[in-house]
Coordinates of C-alpha atoms and ligand atoms in Angstrom, one line a residue:
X1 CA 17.0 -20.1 17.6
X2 CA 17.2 -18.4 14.0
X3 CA 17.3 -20.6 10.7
X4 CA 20.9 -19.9 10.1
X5 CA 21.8 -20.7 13.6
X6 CA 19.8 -24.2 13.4
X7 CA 22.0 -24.6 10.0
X8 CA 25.3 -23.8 11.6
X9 CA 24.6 -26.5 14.4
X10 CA 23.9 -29.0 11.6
X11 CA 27.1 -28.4 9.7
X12 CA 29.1 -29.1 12.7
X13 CA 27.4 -32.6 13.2
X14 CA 29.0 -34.0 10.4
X15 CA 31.4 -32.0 9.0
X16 CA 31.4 -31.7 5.1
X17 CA 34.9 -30.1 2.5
X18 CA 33.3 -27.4 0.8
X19 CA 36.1 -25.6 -1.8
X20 CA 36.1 -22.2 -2.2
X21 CA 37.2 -20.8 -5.9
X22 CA 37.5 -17.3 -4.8
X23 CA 40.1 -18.2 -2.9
X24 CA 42.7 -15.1 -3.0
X25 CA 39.7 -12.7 -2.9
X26 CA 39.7 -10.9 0.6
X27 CA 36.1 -11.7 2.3
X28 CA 36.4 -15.0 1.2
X29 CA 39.7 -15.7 2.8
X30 CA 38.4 -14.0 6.0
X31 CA 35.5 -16.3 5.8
X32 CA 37.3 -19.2 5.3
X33 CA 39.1 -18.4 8.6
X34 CA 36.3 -17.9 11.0
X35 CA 34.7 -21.0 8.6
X36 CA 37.5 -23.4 10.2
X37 CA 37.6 -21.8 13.6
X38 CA 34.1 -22.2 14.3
X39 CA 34.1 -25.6 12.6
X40 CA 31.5 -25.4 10.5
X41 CA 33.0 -27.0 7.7
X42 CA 36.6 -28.3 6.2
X43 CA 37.6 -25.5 3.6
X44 CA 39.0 -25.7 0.4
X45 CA 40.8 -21.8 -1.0
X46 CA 41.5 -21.8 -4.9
X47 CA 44.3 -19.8 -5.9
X48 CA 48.0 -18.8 -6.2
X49 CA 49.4 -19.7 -2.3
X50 CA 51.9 -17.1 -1.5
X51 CA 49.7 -14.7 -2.6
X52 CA 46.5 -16.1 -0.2
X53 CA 49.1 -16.6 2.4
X54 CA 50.4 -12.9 2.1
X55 CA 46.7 -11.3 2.1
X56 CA 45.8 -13.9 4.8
X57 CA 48.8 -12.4 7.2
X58 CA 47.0 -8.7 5.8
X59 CA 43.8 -9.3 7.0
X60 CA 44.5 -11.4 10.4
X61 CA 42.8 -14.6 8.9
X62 CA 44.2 -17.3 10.7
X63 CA 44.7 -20.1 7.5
X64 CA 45.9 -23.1 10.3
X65 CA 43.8 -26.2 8.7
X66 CA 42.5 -24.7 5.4
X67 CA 44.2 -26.5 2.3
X68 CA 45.3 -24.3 -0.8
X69 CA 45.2 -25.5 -4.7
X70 CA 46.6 -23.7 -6.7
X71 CA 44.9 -24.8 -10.4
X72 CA 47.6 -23.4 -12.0
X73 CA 50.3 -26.1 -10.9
X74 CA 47.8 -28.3 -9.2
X75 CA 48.4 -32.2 -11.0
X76 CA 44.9 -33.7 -10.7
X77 CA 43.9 -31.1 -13.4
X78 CA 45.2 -33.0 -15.8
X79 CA 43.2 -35.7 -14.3
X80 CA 40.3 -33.3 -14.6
X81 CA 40.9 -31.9 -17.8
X82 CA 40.0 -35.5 -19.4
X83 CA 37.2 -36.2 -17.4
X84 CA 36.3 -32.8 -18.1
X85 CA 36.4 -33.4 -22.1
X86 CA 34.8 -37.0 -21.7
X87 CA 31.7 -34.7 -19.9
X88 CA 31.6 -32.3 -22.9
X89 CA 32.9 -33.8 -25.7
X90 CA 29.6 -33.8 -27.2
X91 CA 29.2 -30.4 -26.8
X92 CA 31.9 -29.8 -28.5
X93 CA 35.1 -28.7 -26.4
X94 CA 38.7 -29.8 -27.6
X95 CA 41.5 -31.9 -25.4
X96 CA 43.3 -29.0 -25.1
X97 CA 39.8 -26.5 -25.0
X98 CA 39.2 -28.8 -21.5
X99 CA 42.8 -28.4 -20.4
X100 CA 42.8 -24.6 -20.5
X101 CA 39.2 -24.7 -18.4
X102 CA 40.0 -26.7 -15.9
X103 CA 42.8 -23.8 -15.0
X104 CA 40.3 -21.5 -14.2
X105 CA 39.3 -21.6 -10.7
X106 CA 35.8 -21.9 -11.0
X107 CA 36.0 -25.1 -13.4
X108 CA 38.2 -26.9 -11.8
X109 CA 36.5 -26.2 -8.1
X110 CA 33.3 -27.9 -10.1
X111 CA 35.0 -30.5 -11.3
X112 CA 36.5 -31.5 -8.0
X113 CA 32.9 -31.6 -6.2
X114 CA 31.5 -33.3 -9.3
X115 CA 34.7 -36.5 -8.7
X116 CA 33.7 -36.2 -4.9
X117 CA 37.2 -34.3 -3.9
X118 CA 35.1 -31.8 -2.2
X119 CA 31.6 -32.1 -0.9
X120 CA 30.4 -28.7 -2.6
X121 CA 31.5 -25.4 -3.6
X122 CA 30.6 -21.4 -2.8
X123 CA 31.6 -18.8 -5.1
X124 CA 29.9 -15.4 -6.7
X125 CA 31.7 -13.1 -4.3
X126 CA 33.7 -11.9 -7.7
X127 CA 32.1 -13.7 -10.6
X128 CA 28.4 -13.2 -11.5
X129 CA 25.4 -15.3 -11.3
X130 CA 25.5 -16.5 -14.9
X131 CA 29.0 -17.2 -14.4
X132 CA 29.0 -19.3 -11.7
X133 CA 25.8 -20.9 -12.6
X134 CA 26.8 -21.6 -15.8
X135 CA 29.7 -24.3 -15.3
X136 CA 27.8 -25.9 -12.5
X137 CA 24.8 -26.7 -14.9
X138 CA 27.0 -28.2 -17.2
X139 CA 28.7 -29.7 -15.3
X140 CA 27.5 -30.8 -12.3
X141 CA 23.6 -31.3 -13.9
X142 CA 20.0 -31.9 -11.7
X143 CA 19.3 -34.4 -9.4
X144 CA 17.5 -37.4 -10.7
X145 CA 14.5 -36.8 -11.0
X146 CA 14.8 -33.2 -11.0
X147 CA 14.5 -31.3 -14.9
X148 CA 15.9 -27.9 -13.5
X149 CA 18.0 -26.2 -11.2
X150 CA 16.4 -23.5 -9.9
X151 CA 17.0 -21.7 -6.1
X152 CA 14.9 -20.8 -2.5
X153 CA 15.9 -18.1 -0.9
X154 CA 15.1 -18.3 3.0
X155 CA 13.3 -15.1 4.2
X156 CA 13.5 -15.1 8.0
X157 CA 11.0 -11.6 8.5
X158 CA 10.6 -9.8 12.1
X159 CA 6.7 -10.9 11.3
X160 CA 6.6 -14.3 13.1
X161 CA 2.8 -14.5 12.2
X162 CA 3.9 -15.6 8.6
X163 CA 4.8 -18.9 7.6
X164 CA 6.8 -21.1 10.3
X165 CA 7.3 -18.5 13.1
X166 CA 8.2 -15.7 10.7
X167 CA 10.3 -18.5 8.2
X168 CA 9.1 -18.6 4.2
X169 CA 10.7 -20.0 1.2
X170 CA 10.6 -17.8 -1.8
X171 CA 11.5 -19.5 -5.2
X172 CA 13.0 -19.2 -7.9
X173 CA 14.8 -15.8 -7.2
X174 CA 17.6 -16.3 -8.8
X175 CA 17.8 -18.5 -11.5
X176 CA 15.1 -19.1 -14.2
X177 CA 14.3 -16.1 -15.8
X178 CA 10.7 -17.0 -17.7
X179 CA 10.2 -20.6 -16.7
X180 CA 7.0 -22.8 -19.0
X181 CA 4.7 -24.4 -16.4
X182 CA 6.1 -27.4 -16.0
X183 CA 9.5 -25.7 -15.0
X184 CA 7.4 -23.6 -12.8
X185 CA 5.7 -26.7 -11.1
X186 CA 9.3 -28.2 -10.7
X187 CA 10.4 -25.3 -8.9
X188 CA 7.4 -25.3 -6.5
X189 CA 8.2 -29.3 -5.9
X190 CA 12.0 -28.6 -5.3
X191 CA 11.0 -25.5 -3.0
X192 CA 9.0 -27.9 -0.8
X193 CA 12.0 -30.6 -1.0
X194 CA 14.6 -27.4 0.6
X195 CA 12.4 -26.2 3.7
X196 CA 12.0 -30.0 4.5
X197 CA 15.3 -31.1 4.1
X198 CA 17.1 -27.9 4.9
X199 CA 15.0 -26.0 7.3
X200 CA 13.3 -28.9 9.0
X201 CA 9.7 -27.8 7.9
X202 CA 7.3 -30.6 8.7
X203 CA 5.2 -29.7 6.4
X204 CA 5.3 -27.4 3.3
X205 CA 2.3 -25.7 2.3
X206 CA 3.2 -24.2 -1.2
X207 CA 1.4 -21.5 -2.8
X208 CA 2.0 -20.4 -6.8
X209 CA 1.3 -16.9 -7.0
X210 CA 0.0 -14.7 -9.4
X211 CA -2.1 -11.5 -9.7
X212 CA -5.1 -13.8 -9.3
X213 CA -6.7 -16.0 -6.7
X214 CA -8.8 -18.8 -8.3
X215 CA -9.9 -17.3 -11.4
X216 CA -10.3 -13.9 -10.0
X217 CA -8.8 -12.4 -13.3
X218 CA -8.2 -14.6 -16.3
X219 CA -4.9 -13.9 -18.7
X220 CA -2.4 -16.1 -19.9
X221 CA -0.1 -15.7 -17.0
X222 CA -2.8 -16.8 -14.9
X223 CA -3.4 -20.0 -16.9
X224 CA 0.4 -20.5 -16.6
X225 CA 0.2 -20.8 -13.1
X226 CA -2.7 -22.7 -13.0
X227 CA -1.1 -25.2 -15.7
X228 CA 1.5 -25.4 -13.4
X229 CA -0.6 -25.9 -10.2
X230 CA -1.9 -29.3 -11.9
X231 CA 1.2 -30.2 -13.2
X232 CA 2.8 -30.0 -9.8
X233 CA -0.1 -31.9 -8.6
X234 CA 0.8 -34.4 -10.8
X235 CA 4.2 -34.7 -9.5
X236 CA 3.9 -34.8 -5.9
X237 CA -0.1 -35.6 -4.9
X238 CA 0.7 -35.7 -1.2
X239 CA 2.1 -32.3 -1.4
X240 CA -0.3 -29.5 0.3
X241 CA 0.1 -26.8 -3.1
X242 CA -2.4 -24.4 -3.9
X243 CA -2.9 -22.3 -7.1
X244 CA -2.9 -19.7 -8.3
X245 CA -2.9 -17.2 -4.9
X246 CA -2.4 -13.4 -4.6
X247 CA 0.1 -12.5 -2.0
X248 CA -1.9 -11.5 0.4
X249 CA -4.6 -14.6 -0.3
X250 CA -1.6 -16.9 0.4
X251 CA -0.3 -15.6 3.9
X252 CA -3.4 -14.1 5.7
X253 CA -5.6 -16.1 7.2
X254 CA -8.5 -13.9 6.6
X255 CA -7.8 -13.0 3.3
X256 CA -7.5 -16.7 2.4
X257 CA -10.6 -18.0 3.7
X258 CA -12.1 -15.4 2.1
X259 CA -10.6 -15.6 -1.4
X260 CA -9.8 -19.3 -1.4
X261 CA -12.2 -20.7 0.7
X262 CA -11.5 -24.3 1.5
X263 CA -8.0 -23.7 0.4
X264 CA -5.2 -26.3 2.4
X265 CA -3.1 -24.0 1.5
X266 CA -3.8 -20.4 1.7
X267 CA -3.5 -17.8 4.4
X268 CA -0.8 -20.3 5.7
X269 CA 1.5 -20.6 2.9
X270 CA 5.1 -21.2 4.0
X271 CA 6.7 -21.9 0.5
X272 CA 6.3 -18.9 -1.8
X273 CA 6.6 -19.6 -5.8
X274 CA 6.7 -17.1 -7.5
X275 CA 5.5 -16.9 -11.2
X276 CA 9.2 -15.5 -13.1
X277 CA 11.8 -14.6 -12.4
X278 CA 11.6 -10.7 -12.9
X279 CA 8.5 -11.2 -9.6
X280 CA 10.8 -13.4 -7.6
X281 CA 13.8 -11.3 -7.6
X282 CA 12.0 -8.1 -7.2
X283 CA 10.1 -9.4 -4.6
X284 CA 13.0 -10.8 -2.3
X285 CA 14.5 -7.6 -2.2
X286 CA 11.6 -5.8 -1.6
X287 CA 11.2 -7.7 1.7
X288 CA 14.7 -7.7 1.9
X289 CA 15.1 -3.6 2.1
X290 CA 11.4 -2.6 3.1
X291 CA 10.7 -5.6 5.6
X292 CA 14.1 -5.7 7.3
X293 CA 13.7 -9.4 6.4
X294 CA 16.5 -11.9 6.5
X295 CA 17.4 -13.5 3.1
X296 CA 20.0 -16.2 2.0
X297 CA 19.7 -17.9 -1.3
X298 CA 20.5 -21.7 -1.9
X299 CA 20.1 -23.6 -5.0
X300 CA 17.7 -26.5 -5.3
X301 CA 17.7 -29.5 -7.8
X302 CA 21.5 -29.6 -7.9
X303 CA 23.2 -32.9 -8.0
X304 CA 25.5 -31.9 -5.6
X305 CA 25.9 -28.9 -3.8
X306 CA 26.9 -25.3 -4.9
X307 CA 25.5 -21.9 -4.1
X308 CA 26.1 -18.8 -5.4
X309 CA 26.9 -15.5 -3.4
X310 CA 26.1 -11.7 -4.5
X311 CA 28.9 -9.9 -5.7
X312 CA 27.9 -7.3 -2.5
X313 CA 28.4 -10.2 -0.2
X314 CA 30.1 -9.4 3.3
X315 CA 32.0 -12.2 5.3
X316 CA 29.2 -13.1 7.7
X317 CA 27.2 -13.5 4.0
X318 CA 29.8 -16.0 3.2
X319 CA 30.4 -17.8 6.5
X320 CA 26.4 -18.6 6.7
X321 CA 26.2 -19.7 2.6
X322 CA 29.6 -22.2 2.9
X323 CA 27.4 -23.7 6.5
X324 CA 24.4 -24.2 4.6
X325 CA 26.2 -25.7 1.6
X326 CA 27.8 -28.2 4.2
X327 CA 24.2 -28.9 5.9
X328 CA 23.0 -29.3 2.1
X329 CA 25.8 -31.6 1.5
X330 CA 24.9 -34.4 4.4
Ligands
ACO401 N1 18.4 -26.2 -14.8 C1 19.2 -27.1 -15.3 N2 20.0 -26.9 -16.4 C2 20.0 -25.7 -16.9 C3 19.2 -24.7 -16.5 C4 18.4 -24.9 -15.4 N3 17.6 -24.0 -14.8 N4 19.5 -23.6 -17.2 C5 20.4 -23.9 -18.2 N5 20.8 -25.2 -18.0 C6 21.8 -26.0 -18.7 C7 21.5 -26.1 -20.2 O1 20.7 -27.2 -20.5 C8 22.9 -26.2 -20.7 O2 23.3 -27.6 -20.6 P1 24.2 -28.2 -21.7 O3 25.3 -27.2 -22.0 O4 24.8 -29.5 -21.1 O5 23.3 -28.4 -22.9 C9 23.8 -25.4 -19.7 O6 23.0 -25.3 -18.5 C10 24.1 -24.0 -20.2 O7 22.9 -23.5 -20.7 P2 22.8 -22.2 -21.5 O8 21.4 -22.1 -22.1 O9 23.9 -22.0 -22.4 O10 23.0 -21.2 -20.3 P3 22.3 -19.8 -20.2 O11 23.2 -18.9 -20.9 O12 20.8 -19.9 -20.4 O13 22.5 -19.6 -18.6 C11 21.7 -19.3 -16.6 C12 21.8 -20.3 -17.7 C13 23.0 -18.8 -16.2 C14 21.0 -19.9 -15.4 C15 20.8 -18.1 -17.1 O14 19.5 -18.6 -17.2 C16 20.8 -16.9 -16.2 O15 21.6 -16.0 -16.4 N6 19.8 -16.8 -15.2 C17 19.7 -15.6 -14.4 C18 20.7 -15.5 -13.4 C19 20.6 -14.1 -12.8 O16 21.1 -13.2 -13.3 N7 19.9 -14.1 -11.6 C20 19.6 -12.8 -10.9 C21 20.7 -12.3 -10.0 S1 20.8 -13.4 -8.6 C22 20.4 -12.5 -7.2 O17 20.0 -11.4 -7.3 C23 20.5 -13.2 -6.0

């Protein structure tokens, strides 16, 4: 069984309210539909009701289960507006600033997730990354513990050979553009946290790459991944991490006894950090489009919950990314 499909059967053990800010946008309403028929969570639509109802009734989504806010009308914002300006006072946003933003659909879905009205949110099929990351830093803020947010995507390639039966973490991909080496050694630590607690990986074997394996070339964005090799060290010594790797160093065996010799790590890697963001995203993609590889993105080092679609999401895209939110949120 694939990754996703070991995720669905998790979210329907214990079934979680994830909210939905997008809420009158069509794949999202269709998503929400086959969301509550096939139980995988208890969804939550943001948004103007008549109008979801009437595009619901459109598109064939049956909404039978599926509560509606509207944050227009809805009466807990005012709730939410003050806790809202108690969060951010200090940042400088006005009574009446926090009043207006917790109208908008994206704000107030955050806010109810932050007061535990919902168990975590999906969104991003309309606004972009930045904006729905945006808010949910604020707002929501890292685990403790945890000094960034930052995201794994889960590659699932035809090439079972790599990592756990053809399952590799890639992070970040998503979120930090040019992170400092301690940033970059939290990532690798949160990367390994996700395919244990999401994807039931025994045991991580993380690998920070670079253009270098062990010295092979030295320039400082080698000795930032080396910085950050210790540093993540540091922070989680029973961790099996290995720095810095090439690519190919880091998932063939061959090539990693020969480059890294003695290595716990490489030519077995399973976890994948990769040293910016400008690498990570190009690289996902590349194994996205030119591997045929499977790839869904959650974010790591959250306090709660909330992951963020592509704006060229389809309904399947959003169906899997609301049932890994709701396996996140157990
Ligand atoms: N972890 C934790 N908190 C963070 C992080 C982080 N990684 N980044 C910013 N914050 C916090 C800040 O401390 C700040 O908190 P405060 O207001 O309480 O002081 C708040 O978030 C806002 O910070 P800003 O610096 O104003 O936000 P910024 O404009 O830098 O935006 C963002 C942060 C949105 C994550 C930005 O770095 C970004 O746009 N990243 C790239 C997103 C992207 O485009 N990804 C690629 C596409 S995704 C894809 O292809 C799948």
């Amino acid at each position: 069984m694939g990754i996703i499909d070991r995720i669905k059967q998790k979210a329907r053990q214990n079934l979680r309210k994830i909210v939905l800010p997008e809420g009158e946008e069509r794949r999202t309403i269709q998503a929400a539909a086959i969301v509550q028929a096939e139980r995988l969570a208890d969804v939550i639509l943001l948004g103007d009701e008549n109008v979801i109802r009437e595009r619901a009734a459109e598109y064939g989504a049956d909404l039978q289960g599926i509560d509606i806010i509207n944050p227009l009308t809805a009466e807990k914002a005012l709730t939410y507006a003050e806790q809202l300006y108690e969060l951010r006072k200090n940042k400088g946003i006005t009574p009446e600033k926090a009043g207006q933003m917790v109208r908008d659909p994206m704000y107030y879905g955050i806010m109810m997730v932050k007061q535990g009205d919902a168990d975590g949110l999906v969104s991003g099929a309309v606004h972009s990354t930045g904006d729905m990351l945006r808010p949910a830093l604020q707002i929501i803020k890292t685990k403790p513990g945890m000094k960034t947010v930052s995201s794994s995507f889960l590659i699932e390639s035809p090439n079972r050979a790599l990592g756990e039966d053809g399952l590799v973490l890639f992070a970040d991909c998503a979120v930090m553009p040019n992170p400092t080496a301690e940033e970059l050694a939290c990532i690798a630590v949160a990367a390994a946290d996700t395919a244990r607690t999401l994807c039931d990986i025994s045991e991580p074997r993380v690998a920070l790459l670079s253009f270098s394996t062990k010295g092979s070339a030295s320039h400082e964005l080698v000795t930032k991944v080396q910085q950050a090799t210790a540093i993540a060290h540091e922070m989680a010594p029973e961790l099996l991490l290995d720095g810095e790797l090439q690519l190919d160093a880091a998932v063939v065996p061959e090539i990693g006894q020969m480059k890294a010799p003695g290595s716990p790590v490489a030519g077995r890697a399973n976890v994948l950090v990769f040293p910016d963001l400008q690498a990570g995203n190009i690289g996902y993609k590349l194994v996205q489009r030119f591997g045929n590889a499977m790839a869904v993105a959650v974010l790591q080092g959250i306090a709660k919950p909330c992951n963020d679609l592509s704006r060229g999401c389809s309904v399947d895209d959003i169906v899997t990314t609301v049932a890994i939110t709701a396996a996140q949120a157990q």
